[in-house]
PDB file of C-alpha atoms in Angstrom:
ATOM      1  CA  MET A   1    -124.194  33.786  25.892  1.00 41.00           C
ATOM      2  CA  ALA A   2    -124.164  37.557  25.558  1.00 41.00           C
ATOM      3  CA  GLY A   3    -122.258  37.889  28.800  1.00 44.00           C
ATOM      4  CA  GLY A   4    -119.820  35.260  27.634  1.00 45.00           C
ATOM      5  CA  ASN A   5    -119.138  37.110  24.379  1.00 44.00           C
ATOM      6  CA  GLN A   6    -118.226  40.278  26.297  1.00 52.00           C
ATOM      7  CA  THR A   7    -115.376  38.506  28.076  1.00 53.00           C
ATOM      8  CA  LYS A   8    -113.447  37.580  24.948  1.00 51.00           C
ATOM      9  CA  GLY A   9    -111.507  40.834  24.747  1.00 60.00           C
ATOM     10  CA  PHE A  10    -110.068  41.053  28.233  1.00 73.00           C
ATOM     11  CA  GLU A  11    -107.326  39.308  30.153  1.00 80.00           C
ATOM     12  CA  PHE A  12    -107.326  37.182  33.278  1.00 83.00           C
ATOM     13  CA  LEU A  13    -104.795  37.582  36.065  1.00 81.00           C
ATOM     14  CA  LEU A  14    -103.240  34.381  37.438  1.00 83.00           C
ATOM     15  CA  TRP A  15    -102.638  34.085  41.184  1.00 76.00           C
ATOM     16  CA  GLY A  16     -99.206  32.619  40.491  1.00 69.00           C
ATOM     17  CA  LEU A  17     -97.006  30.449  42.670  1.00 72.00           C
ATOM     18  CA  SER A  18     -96.290  32.964  45.420  1.00 69.00           C
ATOM     19  CA  GLU A  19     -97.245  36.500  46.444  1.00 69.00           C
ATOM     20  CA  ARG A  20     -93.837  37.213  47.988  1.00 72.00           C
ATOM     21  CA  PRO A  21     -91.401  39.151  45.734  1.00 70.00           C
ATOM     22  CA  GLU A  22     -88.321  37.742  47.496  1.00 73.00           C
ATOM     23  CA  GLN A  23     -89.345  34.198  46.471  1.00 78.00           C
ATOM     24  CA  GLN A  24     -89.722  34.910  42.750  1.00 81.00           C
ATOM     25  CA  ARG A  25     -86.091  34.341  41.733  1.00 85.00           C
ATOM     26  CA  VAL A  26     -85.856  31.086  43.702  1.00 89.00           C
ATOM     27  CA  LEU A  27     -89.146  29.870  42.210  1.00 88.00           C
ATOM     28  CA  PHE A  28     -88.007  30.786  38.691  1.00 90.00           C
ATOM     29  CA  LEU A  29     -84.734  28.837  39.018  1.00 93.00           C
ATOM     30  CA  LEU A  30     -86.455  25.885  40.705  1.00 92.00           C
ATOM     31  CA  PHE A  31     -89.219  25.559  38.116  1.00 92.00           C
ATOM     32  CA  LEU A  32     -86.804  26.137  35.242  1.00 94.00           C
ATOM     33  CA  TRP A  33     -84.620  23.291  36.553  1.00 95.00           C
ATOM     34  CA  MET A  34     -87.642  21.014  37.019  1.00 94.00           C
ATOM     35  CA  TYR A  35     -88.956  21.771  33.532  1.00 95.00           C
ATOM     36  CA  VAL A  36     -85.621  21.215  31.766  1.00 96.00           C
ATOM     37  CA  THR A  37     -85.047  18.008  33.758  1.00 95.00           C
ATOM     38  CA  THR A  38     -88.570  16.767  32.983  1.00 95.00           C
ATOM     39  CA  VAL A  39     -88.233  17.360  29.244  1.00 96.00           C
ATOM     40  CA  ALA A  40     -84.695  15.949  29.069  1.00 94.00           C
ATOM     41  CA  GLY A  41     -85.501  12.900  31.215  1.00 92.00           C
ATOM     42  CA  ASN A  42     -88.673  11.952  29.356  1.00 94.00           C
ATOM     43  CA  LEU A  43     -87.033  12.612  26.000  1.00 94.00           C
ATOM     44  CA  LEU A  44     -84.193  10.258  26.946  1.00 91.00           C
ATOM     45  CA  ILE A  45     -86.759   7.583  27.817  1.00 92.00           C
ATOM     46  CA  VAL A  46     -88.417   7.985  24.388  1.00 93.00           C
ATOM     47  CA  LEU A  47     -85.077   7.925  22.539  1.00 91.00           C
ATOM     48  CA  ALA A  48     -83.776   4.929  24.513  1.00 89.00           C
ATOM     49  CA  ILE A  49     -86.922   2.922  23.752  1.00 90.00           C
ATOM     50  CA  GLY A  50     -87.044   4.025  20.125  1.00 88.00           C
ATOM     51  CA  THR A  51     -83.401   3.190  19.366  1.00 86.00           C
ATOM     52  CA  ASP A  52     -83.095  -0.095  21.275  1.00 84.00           C
ATOM     53  CA  GLY A  53     -84.880  -2.927  19.489  1.00 83.00           C
ATOM     54  CA  ARG A  54     -84.868  -5.034  22.657  1.00 86.00           C
ATOM     55  CA  LEU A  55     -87.294  -2.546  24.193  1.00 87.00           C
ATOM     56  CA  HIS A  56     -89.796  -2.728  21.333  1.00 90.00           C
ATOM     57  CA  THR A  57     -92.409  -4.430  23.497  1.00 91.00           C
ATOM     58  CA  PRO A  58     -95.920  -3.295  24.555  1.00 93.00           C
ATOM     59  CA  MET A  59     -94.798  -2.257  28.053  1.00 91.00           C
ATOM     60  CA  TYR A  60     -92.131   0.104  26.703  1.00 91.00           C
ATOM     61  CA  PHE A  61     -94.374   1.290  23.863  1.00 94.00           C
ATOM     62  CA  PHE A  62     -96.855   2.525  26.490  1.00 94.00           C
ATOM     63  CA  LEU A  63     -94.014   3.978  28.583  1.00 93.00           C
ATOM     64  CA  ALA A  64     -92.736   5.965  25.575  1.00 94.00           C
ATOM     65  CA  SER A  65     -96.281   7.237  24.973  1.00 95.00           C
ATOM     66  CA  LEU A  66     -96.541   8.262  28.641  1.00 94.00           C
ATOM     67  CA  SER A  67     -93.217  10.120  28.418  1.00 94.00           C
ATOM     68  CA  CYS A  68     -94.414  12.023  25.323  1.00 95.00           C
ATOM     69  CA  ALA A  69     -97.660  12.926  27.098  1.00 95.00           C
ATOM     70  CA  ASP A  70     -95.705  14.081  30.178  1.00 95.00           C
ATOM     71  CA  ILE A  71     -93.505  16.403  28.097  1.00 96.00           C
ATOM     72  CA  LEU A  72     -96.574  17.976  26.490  1.00 96.00           C
ATOM     73  CA  PHE A  73     -98.498  18.053  29.788  1.00 95.00           C
ATOM     74  CA  THR A  74     -95.757  19.994  31.592  1.00 95.00           C
ATOM     75  CA  SER A  75     -95.183  22.261  28.587  1.00 95.00           C
ATOM     76  CA  THR A  76     -98.753  23.574  28.721  1.00 95.00           C
ATOM     77  CA  THR A  77     -98.277  25.196  32.145  1.00 93.00           C
ATOM     78  CA  VAL A  78     -94.653  25.624  33.255  1.00 93.00           C
ATOM     79  CA  PRO A  79     -93.239  27.808  30.406  1.00 93.00           C
ATOM     80  CA  LYS A  80     -96.096  30.313  30.844  1.00 91.00           C
ATOM     81  CA  ALA A  81     -95.556  30.315  34.623  1.00 89.00           C
ATOM     82  CA  LEU A  82     -91.835  30.982  34.077  1.00 90.00           C
ATOM     83  CA  VAL A  83     -92.640  33.924  31.772  1.00 89.00           C
ATOM     84  CA  HIS A  84     -94.995  35.349  34.404  1.00 86.00           C
ATOM     85  CA  ILE A  85     -92.342  35.078  37.128  1.00 85.00           C
ATOM     86  CA  GLN A  86     -89.614  36.605  34.963  1.00 85.00           C
ATOM     87  CA  THR A  87     -91.698  39.498  33.588  1.00 83.00           C
ATOM     88  CA  GLN A  88     -93.697  40.093  36.799  1.00 80.00           C
ATOM     89  CA  SER A  89     -96.803  40.042  34.591  1.00 81.00           C
ATOM     90  CA  ARG A  90     -99.595  37.636  35.490  1.00 80.00           C
ATOM     91  CA  SER A  91    -101.969  38.398  32.645  1.00 85.00           C
ATOM     92  CA  ILE A  92    -103.262  35.810  30.199  1.00 87.00           C
ATOM     93  CA  SER A  93    -105.780  36.505  27.427  1.00 87.00           C
ATOM     94  CA  TYR A  94    -109.230  34.917  27.368  1.00 88.00           C
ATOM     95  CA  ALA A  95    -108.343  32.933  24.225  1.00 89.00           C
ATOM     96  CA  GLY A  96    -104.939  31.998  25.636  1.00 90.00           C
ATOM     97  CA  CYS A  97    -106.533  30.822  28.877  1.00 91.00           C
ATOM     98  CA  LEU A  98    -109.066  28.549  27.159  1.00 93.00           C
ATOM     99  CA  THR A  99    -106.380  27.237  24.792  1.00 94.00           C
ATOM    100  CA  GLN A 100    -104.187  26.369  27.765  1.00 95.00           C
ATOM    101  CA  LEU A 101    -107.177  24.738  29.471  1.00 95.00           C
ATOM    102  CA  TYR A 102    -107.890  22.544  26.435  1.00 96.00           C
ATOM    103  CA  PHE A 103    -104.326  21.259  26.066  1.00 96.00           C
ATOM    104  CA  PHE A 104    -103.888  20.863  29.827  1.00 95.00           C
ATOM    105  CA  LEU A 105    -107.002  18.674  30.025  1.00 95.00           C
ATOM    106  CA  THR A 106    -106.035  16.703  26.908  1.00 96.00           C
ATOM    107  CA  PHE A 107    -102.560  15.738  28.105  1.00 96.00           C
ATOM    108  CA  GLY A 108    -103.641  15.317  31.730  1.00 94.00           C
ATOM    109  CA  ASP A 109    -106.438  12.913  30.746  1.00 95.00           C
ATOM    110  CA  MET A 110    -104.004  11.182  28.399  1.00 96.00           C
ATOM    111  CA  ASP A 111    -101.758  10.449  31.387  1.00 95.00           C
ATOM    112  CA  ILE A 112    -104.711   8.945  33.272  1.00 95.00           C
ATOM    113  CA  PHE A 113    -105.798   6.717  30.370  1.00 96.00           C
ATOM    114  CA  LEU A 114    -102.231   5.579  29.657  1.00 96.00           C
ATOM    115  CA  LEU A 115    -101.640   4.618  33.294  1.00 95.00           C
ATOM    116  CA  ALA A 116    -104.789   2.451  33.135  1.00 95.00           C
ATOM    117  CA  THR A 117    -103.618   0.927  29.840  1.00 96.00           C
ATOM    118  CA  MET A 118    -100.221   0.120  31.359  1.00 94.00           C
ATOM    119  CA  ALA A 119    -101.952  -1.611  34.293  1.00 94.00           C
ATOM    120  CA  TYR A 120    -103.931  -3.746  31.815  1.00 95.00           C
ATOM    121  CA  ASP A 121    -100.692  -4.619  30.031  1.00 94.00           C
ATOM    122  CA  ARG A 122     -99.169  -5.837  33.327  1.00 92.00           C
ATOM    123  CA  TYR A 123    -102.346  -7.792  34.073  1.00 93.00           C
ATOM    124  CA  VAL A 124    -102.164  -9.646  30.746  1.00 94.00           C
ATOM    125  CA  ALA A 125     -98.406 -10.240  31.106  1.00 90.00           C
ATOM    126  CA  ILE A 126     -98.691 -11.790  34.580  1.00 89.00           C
ATOM    127  CA  CYS A 127    -102.174 -13.351  34.621  1.00 90.00           C
ATOM    128  CA  LEU A 128    -102.384 -14.480  30.958  1.00 90.00           C
ATOM    129  CA  PRO A 129     -98.728 -14.961  29.927  1.00 88.00           C
ATOM    130  CA  LEU A 130     -99.438 -17.612  27.267  1.00 90.00           C
ATOM    131  CA  HIS A 131    -101.808 -15.257  25.437  1.00 91.00           C
ATOM    132  CA  TYR A 132     -99.751 -12.078  25.923  1.00 92.00           C
ATOM    133  CA  THR A 133     -98.272 -11.800  22.421  1.00 92.00           C
ATOM    134  CA  VAL A 134    -101.685 -12.378  20.825  1.00 93.00           C
ATOM    135  CA  ILE A 135    -103.655 -10.007  23.082  1.00 94.00           C
ATOM    136  CA  MET A 136    -101.025  -7.253  23.148  1.00 94.00           C
ATOM    137  CA  SER A 137    -100.182  -7.237  19.448  1.00 93.00           C
ATOM    138  CA  LEU A 138     -98.699  -4.114  17.855  1.00 92.00           C
ATOM    139  CA  ARG A 139    -102.004  -3.413  16.121  1.00 94.00           C
ATOM    140  CA  ARG A 140    -103.949  -3.627  19.377  1.00 94.00           C
ATOM    141  CA  CYS A 141    -101.424  -1.528  21.293  1.00 95.00           C
ATOM    142  CA  THR A 142    -101.589   1.169  18.599  1.00 95.00           C
ATOM    143  CA  PHE A 143    -105.389   1.059  18.751  1.00 96.00           C
ATOM    144  CA  MET A 144    -105.341   1.426  22.558  1.00 96.00           C
ATOM    145  CA  VAL A 145    -103.040   4.470  22.463  1.00 96.00           C
ATOM    146  CA  THR A 146    -105.127   6.026  19.662  1.00 96.00           C
ATOM    147  CA  ALA A 147    -108.272   5.424  21.720  1.00 96.00           C
ATOM    148  CA  CYS A 148    -106.610   7.130  24.703  1.00 96.00           C
ATOM    149  CA  TRP A 149    -105.793  10.212  22.590  1.00 96.00           C
ATOM    150  CA  THR A 150    -109.321  10.298  21.129  1.00 96.00           C
ATOM    151  CA  LEU A 151    -111.041  10.021  24.512  1.00 96.00           C
ATOM    152  CA  ALA A 152    -108.735  12.637  26.040  1.00 96.00           C
ATOM    153  CA  ASN A 153    -109.521  15.087  23.226  1.00 97.00           C
ATOM    154  CA  LEU A 154    -113.279  14.505  23.480  1.00 96.00           C
ATOM    155  CA  VAL A 155    -113.283  15.098  27.247  1.00 96.00           C
ATOM    156  CA  ALA A 156    -111.124  18.224  26.899  1.00 96.00           C
ATOM    157  CA  MET A 157    -113.333  19.633  24.128  1.00 96.00           C
ATOM    158  CA  THR A 158    -116.476  19.046  26.200  1.00 96.00           C
ATOM    159  CA  HIS A 159    -115.139  20.976  29.191  1.00 95.00           C
ATOM    160  CA  THR A 160    -113.612  23.747  27.042  1.00 95.00           C
ATOM    161  CA  PHE A 161    -116.769  24.348  24.989  1.00 94.00           C
ATOM    162  CA  LEU A 162    -118.814  24.543  28.192  1.00 94.00           C
ATOM    163  CA  MET A 163    -116.474  27.317  29.380  1.00 93.00           C
ATOM    164  CA  PHE A 164    -117.500  29.452  26.391  1.00 90.00           C
ATOM    165  CA  ARG A 165    -121.007  29.772  27.836  1.00 88.00           C
ATOM    166  CA  LEU A 166    -119.713  31.432  31.021  1.00 88.00           C
ATOM    167  CA  SER A 167    -119.215  35.168  31.499  1.00 87.00           C
ATOM    168  CA  PHE A 168    -116.476  36.719  33.605  1.00 83.00           C
ATOM    169  CA  CYS A 169    -117.042  40.108  35.212  1.00 70.00           C
ATOM    170  CA  SER A 170    -115.110  42.217  37.708  1.00 58.00           C
ATOM    171  CA  LYS A 171    -113.358  39.435  39.664  1.00 55.00           C
ATOM    172  CA  LYS A 172    -110.824  38.110  37.193  1.00 77.00           C
ATOM    173  CA  ILE A 173    -107.969  36.807  39.392  1.00 81.00           C
ATOM    174  CA  ILE A 174    -107.715  33.046  38.792  1.00 83.00           C
ATOM    175  CA  PRO A 175    -106.610  31.358  42.049  1.00 79.00           C
ATOM    176  CA  ASP A 176    -103.944  29.160  40.417  1.00 82.00           C
ATOM    177  CA  PHE A 177    -100.773  29.461  38.324  1.00 86.00           C
ATOM    178  CA  PHE A 178    -102.529  28.179  35.176  1.00 89.00           C
ATOM    179  CA  CYS A 179    -106.048  28.000  33.744  1.00 90.00           C
ATOM    180  CA  ASP A 180    -107.967  25.039  35.140  1.00 90.00           C
ATOM    181  CA  LEU A 181    -111.654  24.160  35.419  1.00 90.00           C
ATOM    182  CA  GLY A 182    -112.243  24.756  39.128  1.00 86.00           C
ATOM    183  CA  PRO A 183    -110.422  28.111  39.389  1.00 86.00           C
ATOM    184  CA  LEU A 184    -112.110  29.406  36.215  1.00 89.00           C
ATOM    185  CA  MET A 185    -115.551  28.505  37.514  1.00 89.00           C
ATOM    186  CA  LYS A 186    -114.767  30.307  40.790  1.00 85.00           C
ATOM    187  CA  VAL A 187    -114.198  33.626  38.972  1.00 86.00           C
ATOM    188  CA  SER A 188    -117.235  33.335  36.685  1.00 87.00           C
ATOM    189  CA  CYS A 189    -120.143  35.685  37.374  1.00 86.00           C
ATOM    190  CA  SER A 190    -122.695  33.481  35.580  1.00 87.00           C
ATOM    191  CA  ASP A 191    -124.422  30.238  36.535  1.00 88.00           C
ATOM    192  CA  THR A 192    -121.855  27.425  36.618  1.00 89.00           C
ATOM    193  CA  GLN A 193    -124.221  24.634  37.682  1.00 91.00           C
ATOM    194  CA  LEU A 194    -124.034  22.787  34.348  1.00 93.00           C
ATOM    195  CA  ASN A 195    -120.223  23.050  34.293  1.00 92.00           C
ATOM    196  CA  GLU A 196    -120.033  21.775  37.858  1.00 90.00           C
ATOM    197  CA  LEU A 197    -122.311  18.824  37.093  1.00 93.00           C
ATOM    198  CA  VAL A 198    -120.273  17.878  34.021  1.00 93.00           C
ATOM    199  CA  LEU A 199    -117.054  18.228  36.035  1.00 90.00           C
ATOM    200  CA  LEU A 200    -118.492  16.044  38.795  1.00 89.00           C
ATOM    201  CA  PHE A 201    -119.831  13.263  36.572  1.00 92.00           C
ATOM    202  CA  LEU A 202    -117.584  13.338  33.493  1.00 92.00           C
ATOM    203  CA  GLY A 203    -114.465  14.465  35.375  1.00 88.00           C
ATOM    204  CA  GLY A 204    -115.185  11.997  38.176  1.00 88.00           C
ATOM    205  CA  ALA A 205    -115.631   9.171  35.653  1.00 93.00           C
ATOM    206  CA  VAL A 206    -112.376  10.072  33.870  1.00 94.00           C
ATOM    207  CA  ILE A 207    -110.490   9.835  37.165  1.00 92.00           C
ATOM    208  CA  LEU A 208    -112.305   7.083  39.055  1.00 92.00           C
ATOM    209  CA  ILE A 209    -113.015   4.543  36.284  1.00 95.00           C
ATOM    210  CA  PRO A 210    -109.324   4.240  35.219  1.00 95.00           C
ATOM    211  CA  PHE A 211    -108.326   4.237  38.904  1.00 94.00           C
ATOM    212  CA  LEU A 212    -110.744   1.372  39.646  1.00 95.00           C
ATOM    213  CA  LEU A 213    -109.511  -0.532  36.562  1.00 95.00           C
ATOM    214  CA  ILE A 214    -105.942  -0.141  37.826  1.00 94.00           C
ATOM    215  CA  LEU A 215    -107.021  -1.298  41.284  1.00 94.00           C
ATOM    216  CA  VAL A 216    -108.822  -4.384  39.925  1.00 95.00           C
ATOM    217  CA  SER A 217    -105.851  -5.184  37.638  1.00 93.00           C
ATOM    218  CA  TYR A 218    -103.416  -5.129  40.551  1.00 91.00           C
ATOM    219  CA  ILE A 219    -105.691  -7.181  42.790  1.00 93.00           C
ATOM    220  CA  CYS A 220    -105.728  -9.860  40.077  1.00 92.00           C
ATOM    221  CA  ILE A 221    -101.962  -9.484  39.631  1.00 90.00           C
ATOM    222  CA  ALA A 222    -101.350  -9.833  43.391  1.00 88.00           C
ATOM    223  CA  LEU A 223    -103.499 -12.969  43.568  1.00 89.00           C
ATOM    224  CA  ALA A 224    -101.658 -14.451  40.574  1.00 87.00           C
ATOM    225  CA  ILE A 225     -98.249 -13.642  42.032  1.00 85.00           C
ATOM    226  CA  LEU A 226     -99.113 -15.180  45.393  1.00 84.00           C
ATOM    227  CA  ARG A 227     -99.777 -18.458  43.577  1.00 82.00           C
ATOM    228  CA  VAL A 228     -96.220 -18.492  42.175  1.00 75.00           C
ATOM    229  CA  PRO A 229     -94.366 -21.215  44.113  1.00 76.00           C
ATOM    230  CA  SER A 230     -90.860 -19.711  44.215  1.00 74.00           C
ATOM    231  CA  ALA A 231     -89.924 -16.571  46.144  1.00 71.00           C
ATOM    232  CA  GLN A 232     -87.614 -15.512  43.295  1.00 71.00           C
ATOM    233  CA  GLY A 233     -90.464 -15.743  40.806  1.00 66.00           C
ATOM    234  CA  ARG A 234     -92.721 -13.640  43.046  1.00 71.00           C
ATOM    235  CA  CYS A 235     -90.049 -10.962  43.456  1.00 74.00           C
ATOM    236  CA  LYS A 236     -89.442 -10.819  39.687  1.00 69.00           C
ATOM    237  CA  ALA A 237     -93.160 -10.448  38.992  1.00 68.00           C
ATOM    238  CA  PHE A 238     -93.576  -7.734  41.627  1.00 72.00           C
ATOM    239  CA  SER A 239     -90.517  -5.847  40.309  1.00 70.00           C
ATOM    240  CA  THR A 240     -92.174  -5.343  36.903  1.00 69.00           C
ATOM    241  CA  CYS A 241     -95.107  -3.570  38.611  1.00 79.00           C
ATOM    242  CA  GLY A 242     -93.333  -1.517  41.302  1.00 78.00           C
ATOM    243  CA  SER A 243     -92.470   1.484  39.122  1.00 80.00           C
ATOM    244  CA  HIS A 244     -95.970   1.740  37.684  1.00 83.00           C
ATOM    245  CA  LEU A 245     -97.592   1.482  41.119  1.00 86.00           C
ATOM    246  CA  THR A 246     -95.364   4.285  42.439  1.00 85.00           C
ATOM    247  CA  VAL A 247     -96.352   6.611  39.579  1.00 88.00           C
ATOM    248  CA  VAL A 248    -100.051   5.710  39.964  1.00 90.00           C
ATOM    249  CA  ALA A 249     -99.954   6.518  43.695  1.00 88.00           C
ATOM    250  CA  LEU A 250     -98.215   9.870  43.101  1.00 87.00           C
ATOM    251  CA  PHE A 251    -100.397  10.989  40.208  1.00 89.00           C
ATOM    252  CA  PHE A 252    -103.830   9.790  41.289  1.00 90.00           C
ATOM    253  CA  GLY A 253    -103.298  10.838  44.915  1.00 86.00           C
ATOM    254  CA  THR A 254    -102.818  14.491  43.972  1.00 84.00           C
ATOM    255  CA  VAL A 255    -105.371  14.485  41.119  1.00 86.00           C
ATOM    256  CA  ILE A 256    -108.104  13.089  43.387  1.00 84.00           C
ATOM    257  CA  ARG A 257    -107.189  15.714  46.006  1.00 79.00           C
ATOM    258  CA  ALA A 258    -107.382  18.519  43.421  1.00 77.00           C
ATOM    259  CA  TYR A 259    -110.588  17.557  41.608  1.00 76.00           C
ATOM    260  CA  LEU A 260    -112.712  15.401  43.890  1.00 72.00           C
ATOM    261  CA  CYS A 261    -112.078  16.987  47.305  1.00 71.00           C
ATOM    262  CA  PRO A 262    -113.853  20.350  47.760  1.00 58.00           C
ATOM    263  CA  SER A 263    -111.890  23.354  49.026  1.00 62.00           C
ATOM    264  CA  SER A 264    -112.855  26.802  50.243  1.00 57.00           C
ATOM    265  CA  SER A 265    -111.715  30.119  48.785  1.00 57.00           C
ATOM    266  CA  SER A 266    -109.506  31.006  51.758  1.00 56.00           C
ATOM    267  CA  PHE A 267    -105.820  31.814  51.315  1.00 54.00           C
ATOM    268  CA  ASN A 268    -104.730  28.511  52.919  1.00 63.00           C
ATOM    269  CA  ALA A 269    -107.076  26.516  50.659  1.00 65.00           C
ATOM    270  CA  VAL A 270    -105.707  28.268  47.553  1.00 68.00           C
ATOM    271  CA  ALA A 271    -102.136  27.508  48.685  1.00 73.00           C
ATOM    272  CA  GLU A 272    -103.046  23.839  49.248  1.00 76.00           C
ATOM    273  CA  ASP A 273    -104.716  23.607  45.835  1.00 76.00           C
ATOM    274  CA  THR A 274    -101.658  25.177  44.194  1.00 79.00           C
ATOM    275  CA  ALA A 275     -99.357  22.716  45.971  1.00 81.00           C
ATOM    276  CA  ALA A 276    -101.501  19.784  44.792  1.00 82.00           C
ATOM    277  CA  ALA A 277    -101.483  21.175  41.235  1.00 84.00           C
ATOM    278  CA  VAL A 278     -97.681  21.500  41.297  1.00 87.00           C
ATOM    279  CA  MET A 279     -97.437  17.843  42.405  1.00 87.00           C
ATOM    280  CA  TYR A 280     -99.341  16.353  39.479  1.00 87.00           C
ATOM    281  CA  THR A 281     -98.408  18.901  36.787  1.00 90.00           C
ATOM    282  CA  VAL A 282     -94.687  19.281  37.555  1.00 91.00           C
ATOM    283  CA  VAL A 283     -93.344  16.880  40.190  1.00 90.00           C
ATOM    284  CA  THR A 284     -94.877  13.621  38.902  1.00 90.00           C
ATOM    285  CA  PRO A 285     -93.710  14.113  35.260  1.00 92.00           C
ATOM    286  CA  LEU A 286     -90.295  15.053  36.695  1.00 92.00           C
ATOM    287  CA  LEU A 287     -90.046  11.858  38.764  1.00 89.00           C
ATOM    288  CA  ASN A 288     -91.402   9.448  36.142  1.00 88.00           C
ATOM    289  CA  PRO A 289     -88.103   9.012  34.210  1.00 87.00           C
ATOM    290  CA  PHE A 290     -86.194   8.390  37.445  1.00 86.00           C
ATOM    291  CA  ILE A 291     -88.796   5.941  38.784  1.00 85.00           C
ATOM    292  CA  TYR A 292     -88.963   3.927  35.563  1.00 83.00           C
ATOM    293  CA  SER A 293     -85.216   3.937  34.849  1.00 79.00           C
ATOM    294  CA  LEU A 294     -83.738   3.451  38.312  1.00 71.00           C
ATOM    295  CA  ARG A 295     -85.991   0.446  39.079  1.00 69.00           C
ATOM    296  CA  ASN A 296     -85.675  -1.173  35.656  1.00 76.00           C
ATOM    297  CA  LYS A 297     -82.439  -2.880  34.609  1.00 78.00           C
ATOM    298  CA  ASP A 298     -83.358  -3.061  30.898  1.00 79.00           C
ATOM    299  CA  MET A 299     -84.196   0.648  30.886  1.00 83.00           C
ATOM    300  CA  LYS A 300     -80.934   1.527  32.648  1.00 82.00           C
ATOM    301  CA  ARG A 301     -78.912  -0.492  30.146  1.00 83.00           C
ATOM    302  CA  ALA A 302     -80.704   1.133  27.210  1.00 82.00           C
ATOM    303  CA  LEU A 303     -80.063   4.621  28.616  1.00 83.00           C
ATOM    304  CA  VAL A 304     -76.370   3.843  29.154  1.00 82.00           C
ATOM    305  CA  ARG A 305     -76.080   2.560  25.569  1.00 82.00           C
ATOM    306  CA  LEU A 306     -77.887   5.652  24.266  1.00 81.00           C
ATOM    307  CA  LEU A 307     -75.620   8.036  26.170  1.00 79.00           C
ATOM    308  CA  ARG A 308     -72.570   6.152  24.924  1.00 79.00           C
ATOM    309  CA  GLY A 309     -73.820   6.420  21.359  1.00 73.00           C
ATOM    310  CA  LYS A 310     -74.497   2.716  20.913  1.00 59.00           C
ATOM    311  CA  ILE A 311     -77.806   2.000  19.187  1.00 55.00           C
ATOM    312  CA  PHE A 312     -79.261  -1.499  18.921  1.00 55.00           C
ATOM    313  CA  LEU A 313     -82.013  -2.172  16.424  1.00 51.00           C
ATOM    314  CA  LYS A 314     -83.775  -5.421  15.675  1.00 47.00           C
ATOM    315  CA  GLY A 315     -82.932  -7.335  12.573  1.00 41.00           C
TER     316      GLY A 315
END
């Protein structure tokens, strides 16, 4: 602990997105565009759902929660990266780094838990349609989202508090463009075995258990849909799941690559890890509004009404 206390006054240096000076302006404009589009797109989803009473259903309640989490998730990393590119300064304080780590883990885990919750919602809607309104009541949906936030905070606090026990000596360049668990452990000069074990078991459980629940939910959904006699009915049922499946594949594919697949400390490995991190921290939240709106007629209609200034509320 003594070594850990000595680190609290200094700053880390972030590897950043690129070492090449000629790429900095292009990267700044690209990431600024992606961030503004992500915030605007997800905010439109939240506003469209909130102002259109016909979308006040469990599926859209979870989608609005996911959009809020995506805005916060992206906001923990991209603005700081943009400041670093613009100012040519890659420093981040010890306290700032651990604060960023905590919020990054909270909103990232929230995305994972919400995607699993949305899969359960689709399972109930398709496999247990007669009991849907009872099972997915407003009270239960609120409880599920609250449970997701609580679990995400507990996991993030566990990892963040364990970071306080580590000391950081001469090698302080974090091989990423934000503070994350793996890169921070790589630059620690103390024993990280406990942190690595917790990351393996707790982090693995946070990723794999929701992923397996999603997988089981969609196996049950597929079996139920195949029993539908009409081709039109099967297509309609599949269409309600297509957007969610696309987001799950994008998000979990890159998260599993980043956290569960080991990488070396070579330059190429760092570049690959950074690319994977960009995919799930920036690209997936950017694509979510397009995926959910372009493939959903009700969502498209609600967005058109919102942009035209027409608001529909129940009652």
